[in-house]
Short mmCIF file of C-alpha atoms in Angstrom, two decimals:
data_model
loop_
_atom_site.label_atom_id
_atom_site.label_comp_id
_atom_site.label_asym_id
_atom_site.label_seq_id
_atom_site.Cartn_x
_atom_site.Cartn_y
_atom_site.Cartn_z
CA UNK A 12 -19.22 9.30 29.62
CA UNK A 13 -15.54 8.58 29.77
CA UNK A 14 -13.61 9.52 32.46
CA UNK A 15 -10.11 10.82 31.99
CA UNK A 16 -7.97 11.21 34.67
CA UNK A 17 -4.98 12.80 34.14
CA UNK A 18 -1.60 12.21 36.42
CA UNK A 19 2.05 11.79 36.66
CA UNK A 20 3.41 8.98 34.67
CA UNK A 21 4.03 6.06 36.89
CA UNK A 22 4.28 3.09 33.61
CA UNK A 23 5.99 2.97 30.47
CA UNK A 24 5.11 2.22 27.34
CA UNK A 25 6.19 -1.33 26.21
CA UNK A 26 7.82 -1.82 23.14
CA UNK A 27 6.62 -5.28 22.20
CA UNK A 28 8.00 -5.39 18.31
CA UNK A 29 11.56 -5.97 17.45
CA UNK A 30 10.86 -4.66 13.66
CA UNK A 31 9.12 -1.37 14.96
CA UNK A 32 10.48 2.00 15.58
CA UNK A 33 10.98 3.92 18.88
CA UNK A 34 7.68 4.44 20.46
CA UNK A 35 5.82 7.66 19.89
CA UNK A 36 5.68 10.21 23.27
CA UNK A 37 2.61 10.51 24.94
CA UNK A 38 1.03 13.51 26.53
CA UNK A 39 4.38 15.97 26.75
CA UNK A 40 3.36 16.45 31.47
CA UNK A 41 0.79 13.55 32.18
CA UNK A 42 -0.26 10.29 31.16
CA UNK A 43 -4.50 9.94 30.55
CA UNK A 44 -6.17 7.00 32.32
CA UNK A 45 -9.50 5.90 30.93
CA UNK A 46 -11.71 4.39 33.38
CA UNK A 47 -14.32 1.70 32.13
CA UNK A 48 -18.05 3.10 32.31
CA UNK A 49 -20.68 0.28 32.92
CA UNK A 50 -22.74 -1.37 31.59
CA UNK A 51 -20.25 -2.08 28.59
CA UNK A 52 -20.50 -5.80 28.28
CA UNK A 53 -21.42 -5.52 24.58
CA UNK A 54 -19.67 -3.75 21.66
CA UNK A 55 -23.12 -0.96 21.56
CA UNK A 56 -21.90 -0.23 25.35
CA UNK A 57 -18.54 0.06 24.26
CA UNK A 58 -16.82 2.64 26.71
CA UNK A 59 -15.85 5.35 24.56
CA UNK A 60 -11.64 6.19 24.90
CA UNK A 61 -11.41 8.88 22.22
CA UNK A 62 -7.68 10.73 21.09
CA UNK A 63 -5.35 7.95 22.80
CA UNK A 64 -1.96 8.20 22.65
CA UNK A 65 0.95 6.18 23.46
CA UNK A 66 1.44 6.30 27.12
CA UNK A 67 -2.19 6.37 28.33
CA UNK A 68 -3.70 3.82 29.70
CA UNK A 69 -6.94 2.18 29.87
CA UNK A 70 -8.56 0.96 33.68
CA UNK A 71 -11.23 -1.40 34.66
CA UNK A 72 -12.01 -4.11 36.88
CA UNK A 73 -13.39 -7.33 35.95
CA UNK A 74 -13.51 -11.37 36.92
CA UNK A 75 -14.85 -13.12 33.96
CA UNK A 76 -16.59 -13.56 30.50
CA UNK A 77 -19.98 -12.63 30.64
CA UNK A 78 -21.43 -10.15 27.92
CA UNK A 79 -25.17 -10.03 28.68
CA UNK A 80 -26.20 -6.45 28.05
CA UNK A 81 -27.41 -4.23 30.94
CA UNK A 82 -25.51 -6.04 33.39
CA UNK A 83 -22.88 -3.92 35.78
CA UNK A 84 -21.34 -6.59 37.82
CA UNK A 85 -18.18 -8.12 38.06
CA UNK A 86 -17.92 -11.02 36.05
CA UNK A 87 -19.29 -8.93 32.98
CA UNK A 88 -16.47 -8.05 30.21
CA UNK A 89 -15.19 -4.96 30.10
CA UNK A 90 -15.37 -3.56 25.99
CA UNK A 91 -14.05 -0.54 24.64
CA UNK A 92 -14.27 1.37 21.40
CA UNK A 93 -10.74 2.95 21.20
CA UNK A 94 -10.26 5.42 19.09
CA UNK A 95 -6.84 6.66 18.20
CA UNK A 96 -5.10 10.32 17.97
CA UNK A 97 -4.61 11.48 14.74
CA UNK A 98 -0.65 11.51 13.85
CA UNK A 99 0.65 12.90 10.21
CA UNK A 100 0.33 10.13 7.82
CA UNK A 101 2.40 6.69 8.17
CA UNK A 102 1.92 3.53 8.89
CA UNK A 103 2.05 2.95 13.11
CA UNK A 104 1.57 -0.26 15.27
CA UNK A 105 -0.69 -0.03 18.22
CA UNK A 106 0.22 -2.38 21.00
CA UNK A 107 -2.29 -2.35 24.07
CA UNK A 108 -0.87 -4.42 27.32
CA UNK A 109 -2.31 -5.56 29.95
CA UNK A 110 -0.25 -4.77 33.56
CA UNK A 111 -2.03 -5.57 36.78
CA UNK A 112 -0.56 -5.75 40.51
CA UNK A 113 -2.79 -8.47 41.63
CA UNK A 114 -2.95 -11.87 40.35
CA UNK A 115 -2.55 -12.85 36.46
CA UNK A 116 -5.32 -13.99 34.40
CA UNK A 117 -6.80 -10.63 32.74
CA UNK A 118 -6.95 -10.68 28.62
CA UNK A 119 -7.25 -8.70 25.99
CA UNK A 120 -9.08 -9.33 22.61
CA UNK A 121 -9.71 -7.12 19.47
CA UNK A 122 -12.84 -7.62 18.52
CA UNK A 123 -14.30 -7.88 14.67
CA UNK A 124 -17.17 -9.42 12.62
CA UNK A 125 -17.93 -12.54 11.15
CA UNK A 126 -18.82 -12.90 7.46
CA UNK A 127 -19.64 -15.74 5.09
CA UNK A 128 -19.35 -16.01 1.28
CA UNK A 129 -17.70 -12.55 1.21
CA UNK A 130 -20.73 -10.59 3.20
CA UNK A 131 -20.24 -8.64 6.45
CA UNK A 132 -22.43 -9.16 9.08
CA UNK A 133 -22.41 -5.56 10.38
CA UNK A 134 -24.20 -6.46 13.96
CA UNK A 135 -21.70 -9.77 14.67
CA UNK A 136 -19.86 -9.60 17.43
CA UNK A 137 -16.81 -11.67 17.21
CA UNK A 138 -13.23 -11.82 18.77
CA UNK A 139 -10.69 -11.56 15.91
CA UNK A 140 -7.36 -11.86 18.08
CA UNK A 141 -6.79 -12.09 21.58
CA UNK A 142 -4.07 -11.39 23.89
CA UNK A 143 -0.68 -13.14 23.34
CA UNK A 144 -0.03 -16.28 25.76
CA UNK A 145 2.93 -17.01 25.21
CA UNK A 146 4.03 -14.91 28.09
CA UNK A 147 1.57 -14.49 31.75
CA UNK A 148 2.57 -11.18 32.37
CA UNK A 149 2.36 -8.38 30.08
CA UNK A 150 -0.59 -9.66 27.69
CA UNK A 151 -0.90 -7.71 24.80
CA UNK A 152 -2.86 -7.01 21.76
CA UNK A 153 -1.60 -5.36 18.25
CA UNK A 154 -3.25 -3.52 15.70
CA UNK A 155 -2.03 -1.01 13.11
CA UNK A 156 -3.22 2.69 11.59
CA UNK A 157 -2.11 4.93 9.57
CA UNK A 158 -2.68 7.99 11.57
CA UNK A 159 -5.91 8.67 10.31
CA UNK A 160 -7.59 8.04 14.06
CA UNK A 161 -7.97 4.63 13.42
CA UNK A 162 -10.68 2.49 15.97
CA UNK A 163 -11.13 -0.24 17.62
CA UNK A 164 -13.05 -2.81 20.11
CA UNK A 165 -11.27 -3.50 22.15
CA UNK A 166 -12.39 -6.18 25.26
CA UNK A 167 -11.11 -7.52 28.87
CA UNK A 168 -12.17 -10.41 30.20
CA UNK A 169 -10.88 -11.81 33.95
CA UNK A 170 -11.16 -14.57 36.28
CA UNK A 171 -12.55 -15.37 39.29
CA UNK A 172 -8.95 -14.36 41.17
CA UNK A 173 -8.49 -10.95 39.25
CA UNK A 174 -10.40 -9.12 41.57
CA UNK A 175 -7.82 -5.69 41.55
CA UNK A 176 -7.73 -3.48 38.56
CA UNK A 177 -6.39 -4.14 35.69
CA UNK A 178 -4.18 -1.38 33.52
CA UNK A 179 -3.81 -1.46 29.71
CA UNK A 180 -1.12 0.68 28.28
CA UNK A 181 -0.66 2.16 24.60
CA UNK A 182 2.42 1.91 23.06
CA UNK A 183 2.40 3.72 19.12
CA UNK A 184 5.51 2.85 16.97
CA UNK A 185 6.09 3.89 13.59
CA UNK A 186 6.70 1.41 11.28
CA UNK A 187 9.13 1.93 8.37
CA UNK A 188 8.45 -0.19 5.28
CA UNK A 189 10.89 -2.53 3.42
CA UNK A 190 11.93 -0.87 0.40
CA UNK A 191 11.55 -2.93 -2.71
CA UNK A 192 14.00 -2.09 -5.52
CA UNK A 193 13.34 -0.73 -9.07
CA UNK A 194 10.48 1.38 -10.56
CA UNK A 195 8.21 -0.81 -12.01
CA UNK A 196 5.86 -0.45 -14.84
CA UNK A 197 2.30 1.24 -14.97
CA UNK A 198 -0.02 -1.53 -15.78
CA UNK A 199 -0.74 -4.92 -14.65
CA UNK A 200 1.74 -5.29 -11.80
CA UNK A 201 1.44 -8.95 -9.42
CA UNK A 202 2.36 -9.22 -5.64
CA UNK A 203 2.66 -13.07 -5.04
CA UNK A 204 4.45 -15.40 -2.07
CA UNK A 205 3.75 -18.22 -4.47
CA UNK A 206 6.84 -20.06 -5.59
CA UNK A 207 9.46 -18.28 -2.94
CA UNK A 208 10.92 -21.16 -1.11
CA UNK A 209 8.30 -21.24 1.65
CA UNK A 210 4.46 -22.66 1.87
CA UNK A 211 3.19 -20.35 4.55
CA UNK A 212 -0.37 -19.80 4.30
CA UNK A 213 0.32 -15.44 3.20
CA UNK A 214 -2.49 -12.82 2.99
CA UNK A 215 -2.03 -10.18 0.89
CA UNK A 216 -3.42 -6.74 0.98
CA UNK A 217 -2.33 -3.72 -1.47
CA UNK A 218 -2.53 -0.04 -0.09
CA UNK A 219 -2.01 3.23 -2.56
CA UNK A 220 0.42 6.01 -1.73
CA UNK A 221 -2.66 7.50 0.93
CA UNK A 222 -2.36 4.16 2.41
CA UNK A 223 -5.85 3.67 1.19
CA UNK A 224 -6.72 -0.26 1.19
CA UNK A 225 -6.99 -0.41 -3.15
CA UNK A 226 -10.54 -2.12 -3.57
CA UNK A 227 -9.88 -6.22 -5.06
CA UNK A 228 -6.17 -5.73 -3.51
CA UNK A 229 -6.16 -8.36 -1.44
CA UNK A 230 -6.03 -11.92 -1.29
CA UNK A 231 -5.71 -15.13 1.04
CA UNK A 232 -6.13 -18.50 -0.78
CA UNK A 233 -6.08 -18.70 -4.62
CA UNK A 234 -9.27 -20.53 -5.83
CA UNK A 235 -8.67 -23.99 -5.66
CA UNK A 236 -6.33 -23.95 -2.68
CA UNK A 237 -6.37 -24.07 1.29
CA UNK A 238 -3.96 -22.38 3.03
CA UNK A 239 -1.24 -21.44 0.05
CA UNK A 240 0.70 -18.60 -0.16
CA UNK A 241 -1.04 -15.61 -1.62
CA UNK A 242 -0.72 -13.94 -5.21
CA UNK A 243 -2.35 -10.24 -6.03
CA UNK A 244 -2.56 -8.94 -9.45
CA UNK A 245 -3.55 -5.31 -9.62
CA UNK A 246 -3.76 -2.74 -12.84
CA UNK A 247 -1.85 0.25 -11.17
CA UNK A 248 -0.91 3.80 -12.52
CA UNK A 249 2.50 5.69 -11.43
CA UNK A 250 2.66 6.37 -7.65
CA UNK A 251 3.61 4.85 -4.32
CA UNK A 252 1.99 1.67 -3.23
CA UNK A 253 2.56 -0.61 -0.05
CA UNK A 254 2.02 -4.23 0.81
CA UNK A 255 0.82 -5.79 3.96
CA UNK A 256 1.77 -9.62 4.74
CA UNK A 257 1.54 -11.63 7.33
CA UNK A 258 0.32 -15.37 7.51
CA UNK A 259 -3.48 -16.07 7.52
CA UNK A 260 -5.62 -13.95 9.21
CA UNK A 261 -4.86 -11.04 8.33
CA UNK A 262 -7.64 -7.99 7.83
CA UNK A 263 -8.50 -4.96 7.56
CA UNK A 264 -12.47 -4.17 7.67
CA UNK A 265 -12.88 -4.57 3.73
CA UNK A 266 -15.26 -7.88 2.43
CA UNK A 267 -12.78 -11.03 1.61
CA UNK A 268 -14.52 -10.57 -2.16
CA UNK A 269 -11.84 -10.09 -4.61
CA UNK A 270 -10.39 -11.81 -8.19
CA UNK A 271 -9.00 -15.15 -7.89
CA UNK A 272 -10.15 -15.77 -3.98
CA UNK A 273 -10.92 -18.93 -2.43
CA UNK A 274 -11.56 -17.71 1.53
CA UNK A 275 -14.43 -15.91 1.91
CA UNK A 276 -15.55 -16.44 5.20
CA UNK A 277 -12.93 -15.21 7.69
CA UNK A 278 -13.49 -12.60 10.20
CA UNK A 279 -13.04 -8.89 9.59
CA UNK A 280 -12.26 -5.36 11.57
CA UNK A 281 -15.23 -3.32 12.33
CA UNK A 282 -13.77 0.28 11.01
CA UNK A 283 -11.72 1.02 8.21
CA UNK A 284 -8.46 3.07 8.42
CA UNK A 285 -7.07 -0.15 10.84
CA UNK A 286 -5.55 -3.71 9.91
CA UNK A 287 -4.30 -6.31 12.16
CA UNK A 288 -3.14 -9.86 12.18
CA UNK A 289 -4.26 -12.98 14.66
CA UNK A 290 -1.41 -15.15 15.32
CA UNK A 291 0.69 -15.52 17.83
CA UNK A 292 3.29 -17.82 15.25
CA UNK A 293 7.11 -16.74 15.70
CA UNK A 294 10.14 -16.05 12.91
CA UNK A 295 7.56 -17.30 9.75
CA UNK A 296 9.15 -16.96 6.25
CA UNK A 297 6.59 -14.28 4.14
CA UNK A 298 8.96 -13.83 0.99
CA UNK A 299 7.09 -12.61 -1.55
CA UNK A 300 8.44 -10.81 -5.13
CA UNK A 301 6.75 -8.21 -7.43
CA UNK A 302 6.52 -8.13 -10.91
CA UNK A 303 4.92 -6.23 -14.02
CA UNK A 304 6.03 -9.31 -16.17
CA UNK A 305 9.22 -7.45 -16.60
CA UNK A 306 10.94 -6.34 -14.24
CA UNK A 307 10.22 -9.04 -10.76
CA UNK A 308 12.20 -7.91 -7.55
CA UNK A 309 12.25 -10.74 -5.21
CA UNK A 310 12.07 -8.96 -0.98
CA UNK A 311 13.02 -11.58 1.55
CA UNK A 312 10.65 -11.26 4.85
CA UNK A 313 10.40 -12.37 7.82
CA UNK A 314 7.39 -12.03 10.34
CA UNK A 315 9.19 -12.03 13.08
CA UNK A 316 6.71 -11.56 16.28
CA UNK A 317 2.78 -12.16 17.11
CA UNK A 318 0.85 -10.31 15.40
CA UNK A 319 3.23 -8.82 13.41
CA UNK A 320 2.34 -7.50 9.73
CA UNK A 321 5.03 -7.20 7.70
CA UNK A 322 4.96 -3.67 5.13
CA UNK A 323 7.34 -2.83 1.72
CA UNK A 324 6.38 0.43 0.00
CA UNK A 325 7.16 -0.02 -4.26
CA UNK A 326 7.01 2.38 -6.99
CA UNK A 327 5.33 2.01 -9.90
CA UNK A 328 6.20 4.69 -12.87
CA UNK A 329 5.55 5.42 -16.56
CA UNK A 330 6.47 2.29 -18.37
CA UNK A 331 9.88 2.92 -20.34
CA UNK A 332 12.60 4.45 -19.44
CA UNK A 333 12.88 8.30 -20.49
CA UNK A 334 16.60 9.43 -22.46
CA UNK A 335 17.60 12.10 -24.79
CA UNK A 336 16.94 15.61 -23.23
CA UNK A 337 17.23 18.46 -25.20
CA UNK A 338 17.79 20.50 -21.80
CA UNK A 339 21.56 20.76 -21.93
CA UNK A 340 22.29 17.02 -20.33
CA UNK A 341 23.16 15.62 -23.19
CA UNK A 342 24.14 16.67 -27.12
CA UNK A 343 23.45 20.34 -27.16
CA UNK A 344 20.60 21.52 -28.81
CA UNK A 345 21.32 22.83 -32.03
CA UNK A 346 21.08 27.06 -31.64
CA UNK A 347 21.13 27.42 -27.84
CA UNK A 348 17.43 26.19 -27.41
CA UNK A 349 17.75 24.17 -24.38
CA UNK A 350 14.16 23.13 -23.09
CA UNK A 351 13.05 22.07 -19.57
CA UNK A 352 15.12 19.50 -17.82
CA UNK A 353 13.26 15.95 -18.71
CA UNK A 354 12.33 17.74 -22.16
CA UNK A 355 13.11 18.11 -25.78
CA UNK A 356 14.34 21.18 -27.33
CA UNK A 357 12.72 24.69 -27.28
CA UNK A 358 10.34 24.83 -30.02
CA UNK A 359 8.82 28.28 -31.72
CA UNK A 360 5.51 27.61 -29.80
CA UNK A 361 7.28 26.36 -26.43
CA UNK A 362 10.10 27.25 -24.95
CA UNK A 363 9.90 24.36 -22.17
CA UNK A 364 9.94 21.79 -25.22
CA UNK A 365 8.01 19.51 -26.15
CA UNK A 366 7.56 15.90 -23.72
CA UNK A 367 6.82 12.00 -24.71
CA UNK A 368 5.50 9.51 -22.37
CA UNK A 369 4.69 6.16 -22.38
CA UNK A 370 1.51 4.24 -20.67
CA UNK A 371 0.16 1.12 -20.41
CA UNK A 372 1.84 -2.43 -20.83
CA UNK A 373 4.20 -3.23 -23.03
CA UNK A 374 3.44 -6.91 -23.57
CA UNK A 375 3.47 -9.38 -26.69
CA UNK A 376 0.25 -11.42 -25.37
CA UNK A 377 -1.44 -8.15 -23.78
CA UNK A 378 -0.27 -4.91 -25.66
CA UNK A 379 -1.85 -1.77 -23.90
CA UNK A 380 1.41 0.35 -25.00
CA UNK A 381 0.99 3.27 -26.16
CA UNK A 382 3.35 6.91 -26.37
CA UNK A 383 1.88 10.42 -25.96
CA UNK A 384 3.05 13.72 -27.29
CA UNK A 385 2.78 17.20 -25.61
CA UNK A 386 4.00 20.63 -25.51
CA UNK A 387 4.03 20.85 -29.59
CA UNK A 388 2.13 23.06 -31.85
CA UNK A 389 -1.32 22.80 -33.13
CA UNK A 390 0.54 20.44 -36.15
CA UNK A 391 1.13 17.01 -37.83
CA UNK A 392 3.19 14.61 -35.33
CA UNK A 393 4.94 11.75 -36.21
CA UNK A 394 5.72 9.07 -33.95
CA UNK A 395 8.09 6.03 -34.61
CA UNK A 396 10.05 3.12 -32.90
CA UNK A 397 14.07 2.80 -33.23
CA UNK A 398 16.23 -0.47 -32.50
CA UNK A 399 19.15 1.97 -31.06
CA UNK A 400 19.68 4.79 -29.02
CA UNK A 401 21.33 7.69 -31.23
CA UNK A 402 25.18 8.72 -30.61
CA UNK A 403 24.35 6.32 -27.14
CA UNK A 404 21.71 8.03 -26.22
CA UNK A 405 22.91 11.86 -25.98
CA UNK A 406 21.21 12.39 -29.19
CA UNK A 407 22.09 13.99 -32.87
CA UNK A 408 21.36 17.33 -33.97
CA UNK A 409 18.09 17.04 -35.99
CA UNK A 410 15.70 19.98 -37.67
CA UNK A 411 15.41 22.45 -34.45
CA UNK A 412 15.90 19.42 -31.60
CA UNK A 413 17.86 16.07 -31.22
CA UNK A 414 17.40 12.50 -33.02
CA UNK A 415 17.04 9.76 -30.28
CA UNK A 416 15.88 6.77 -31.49
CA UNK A 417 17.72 5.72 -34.27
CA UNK A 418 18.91 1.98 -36.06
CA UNK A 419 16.60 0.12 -37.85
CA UNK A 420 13.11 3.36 -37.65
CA UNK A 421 9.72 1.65 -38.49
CA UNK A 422 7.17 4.99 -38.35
CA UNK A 423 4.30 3.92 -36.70
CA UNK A 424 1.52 6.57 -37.39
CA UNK A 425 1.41 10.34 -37.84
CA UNK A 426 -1.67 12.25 -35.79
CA UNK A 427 -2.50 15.92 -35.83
CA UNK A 428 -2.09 17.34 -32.14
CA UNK A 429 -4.89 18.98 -30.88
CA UNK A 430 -3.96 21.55 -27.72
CA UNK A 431 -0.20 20.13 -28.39
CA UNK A 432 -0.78 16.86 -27.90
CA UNK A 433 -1.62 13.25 -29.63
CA UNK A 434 -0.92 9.84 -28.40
CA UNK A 435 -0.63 6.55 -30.79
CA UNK A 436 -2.03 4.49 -31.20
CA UNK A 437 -5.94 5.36 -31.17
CA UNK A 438 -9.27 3.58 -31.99
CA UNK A 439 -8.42 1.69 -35.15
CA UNK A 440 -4.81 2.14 -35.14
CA UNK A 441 -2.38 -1.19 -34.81
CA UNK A 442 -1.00 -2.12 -31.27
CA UNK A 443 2.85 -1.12 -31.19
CA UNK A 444 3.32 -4.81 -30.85
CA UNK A 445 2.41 -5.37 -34.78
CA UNK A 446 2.82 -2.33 -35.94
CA UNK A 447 6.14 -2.63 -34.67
CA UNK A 448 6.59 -6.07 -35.53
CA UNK A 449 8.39 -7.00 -32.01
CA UNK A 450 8.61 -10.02 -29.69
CA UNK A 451 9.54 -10.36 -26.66
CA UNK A 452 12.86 -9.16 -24.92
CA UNK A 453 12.86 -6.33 -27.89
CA UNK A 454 14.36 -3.03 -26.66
CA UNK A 455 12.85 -0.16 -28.35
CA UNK A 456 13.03 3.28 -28.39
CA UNK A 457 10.52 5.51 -29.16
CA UNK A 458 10.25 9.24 -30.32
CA UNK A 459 8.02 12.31 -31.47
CA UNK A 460 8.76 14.20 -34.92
CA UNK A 461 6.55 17.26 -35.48
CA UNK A 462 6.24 20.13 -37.64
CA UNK A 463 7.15 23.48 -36.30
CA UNK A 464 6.27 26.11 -39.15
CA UNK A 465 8.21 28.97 -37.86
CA UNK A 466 11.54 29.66 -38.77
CA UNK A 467 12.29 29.63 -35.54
CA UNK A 468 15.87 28.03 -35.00
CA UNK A 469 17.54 26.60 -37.94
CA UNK A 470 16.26 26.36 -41.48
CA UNK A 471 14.80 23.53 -40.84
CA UNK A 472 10.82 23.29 -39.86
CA UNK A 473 10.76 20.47 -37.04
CA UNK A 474 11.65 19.62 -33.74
CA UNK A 475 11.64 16.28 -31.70
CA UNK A 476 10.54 15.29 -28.43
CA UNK A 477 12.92 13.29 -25.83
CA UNK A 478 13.25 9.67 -26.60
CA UNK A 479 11.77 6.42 -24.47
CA UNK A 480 13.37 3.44 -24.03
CA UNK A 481 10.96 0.01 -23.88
CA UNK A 482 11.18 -3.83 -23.03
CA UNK A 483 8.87 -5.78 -24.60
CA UNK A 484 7.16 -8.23 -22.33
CA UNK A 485 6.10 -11.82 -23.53
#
């Protein structure tokens, strides 16, 4: 049983990382003190300290390294599993330090498992990163969560002079990710520190917008290397992402098996939902860039403090970029029939208008491209691929909606909708790339003709979807 003590606050929280954010308040009247149970010389007698927060503290006495099981007496370790509060979702760095009014020599370790050739051995008991050194008094460990009650094992050792208690505090920061610039493309998007002025040995891990670690989104060593920068490539859909970076180790408690990965064998966290790095190295250079083969931001980082993982959030949308509303932001549509904003005109069928997108990868060697219809009648569809935007993009009365892509108009395919929509191309349809004859560093743009049968607007029968704007990729 863990005993919880509460009292007036008589430490504060340390704030050990220059990059992170003011710490998080503790218990709003008292600070909780968790006092070590034994036996727990072993990770299965872990004392349990469940619902931390920053500003409680964890107690224990203890004067060496022993971790025989059963065993109550001094010179046994003192192990915890630690289990954090839950916070509202973000990403948060967890510093435990050690305080103690007698003499120094206490430290702190987070514990993990081994694993070899990419398997977990789920009963190992190793330490993956203990205390910094580099200063005697506060020692301190770092891990990070995402408010999802993230855990830990957490151990003290001692020496034969640490004979009075020692006290571990929580500090909980929030950490605010870099912000990489630009919207980048749905498809096959690469995270790499290889080639950016630096040969720090990265590792690399990709979380979605849940901050969800996404499985084969991580990497150490490319095959054929030993300790080289790092270099993810990932097939992502629109949404939020994040990277993690630090220099090697870095983990999380996912298997070291993914594409392209020559390490396989270093140690891992026992429970997901946490990540943390091992070294204690100062000010190291962790530039990385990120690219869908397009579009490659470059974000200049620095890991400035032990144990320190470094975090950028990107944004990955529909490939293309949308123009040509019929919603009353541009040319106005031709009797009044302004659709919804992002939209073509109003149509007989749908007074919202009808909507194109684009997915996949617009690429020359590895065309996934394609453009899909919706919001139009039950009816033929006709998409095709312009060399210019029309009257600079504001579009030109056409039928019952606006002409957007305009120039030199190769029609690509015409498909019936079913429910309102179709998408080109389909099984045994030509990739855009040939049917569109293009190479690379082509801008084209891309629209939706369909048949509306109503008289609904002007004489004409047909409306239009907005317009999409691609670059071709090599």
């Amino acid at each position: 049983m863990t005993h919880r003590i509460f009292a007036p606050s008589t430490l504060s929280a340390l704030l050990l990382s220059a990059g992170a954010a003011s710490a998080l308040a503790g218990a709003a009247s008292a600070q909780a003190t968790f006092t070590e149970v034994e036996p727990n010389s072993t990770k299965t007698e872990a004392t349990l300290v469940t619902g931390i927060v920053s500003g409680d503290n964890i107690t224990g006495t203890t004067t060496g390294i022993t971790t025989t099981p059963g065993l109550t007496t001094l010179p046994t370790v003192d192990t915890f599993r630690v289990k954090t509060s839950a916070l509202s979702l973000g990403i948060y760095m967890h510093t435990l330090t050690i305080t103690t009014t007698g003499p120094a020599g206490h430290a702190g370790a987070i514990l993990g498992l081994t694993q070899a050739n990419g398997v977990i051995n789920t009963t190992s008991d190793t330490t993956f990163a203990t205390s910094n050194f580099l200063t005697t008094l506060p020692r301190y460990n770092v891990w990070y969560g995402f408010g999802k009650q993230e855990e830990v094992y957490y151990r003290v050792t001692g020496t034969n002079s640490t004979t009075t208690p020692y006290v571990s505090t929580l500090s909980t920061t929030t950490v605010t990710p870099l912000a990489v610039t630009g919207t980048f493309n749905a498809g096959s998007v690469t995270v790499s520190s290889l080639g950016q002025g630096h040969t720090t040995d990265t590792e690399i891990y990709v979380y979605d917008g849940a901050l969800n670690p996404i499985p084969m989104g991580h990497q150490d060593d490319p095959i054929g290397t030993v300790g080289s920068p790092s270099d993810v490539t990932l097939t992502l859909a629109p949404g939020t992402y994040y990277v993690a970076i630090a220099n090697w180790n870095l983990a999380n408690n996912q298997s070291d098996l993914s594409a392209n990965e020559a390490s396989l064998s270093d140690p891992v966290l026992d429970f997901p939902n946490a990540m943390a790095n091992n070294t204690t190295g100062l000010n190291v250079n962790v530039q990385f860039s990120v690219s869908d083969g397009t579009t490659t931001t470059v974000v200049p980082a620095l890991r400035a403090n032990p144990f320190e993982i470094v975090w950028a959030s990107f944004t990955v949308g529909a490939p293309g970029t949308p123009f040509c509303f019929g919603d009353g932001s541009g040319t106005a549509c031709p009797c009044a029939n302004a659709g919804l904003s992002g939209n073509g005109c109003a149509s007989s069928v749908n007074g919202n208008g009808a909507n194109l997108t684009a997915s996949g990868t617009a690429s020359i060697a590895a065309d996934t491209f394609s453009v899909t219809g919706s919001g139009m009648p039950s009816s033929s569809a006709l998409y095709f691929q312009g060399t210019l935007r029309t009257n600079a993009g504001l579009g030109s009365v056409f039928g019952d909606g606006l002409r957007c892509a305009g120039g030199a108009v190769i029609r690509l395919g015409t498909k019936t909708n079913i429910g309102g929509t179709s998408t080109y191309p389909t099984a045994g349809n030509q990739p855009i790339s040939i049917k569109g004859a293009n190479a690379a560093g082509n801008v084209r743009e891309y629209q939706c003709w369909y048949r509306n049968a109503a008289a609904f607007c002007t004489p004409s029968t047909f409306n239009l979807t907005n317009g999409v704007e691609i670059v071709w990729a090599p």
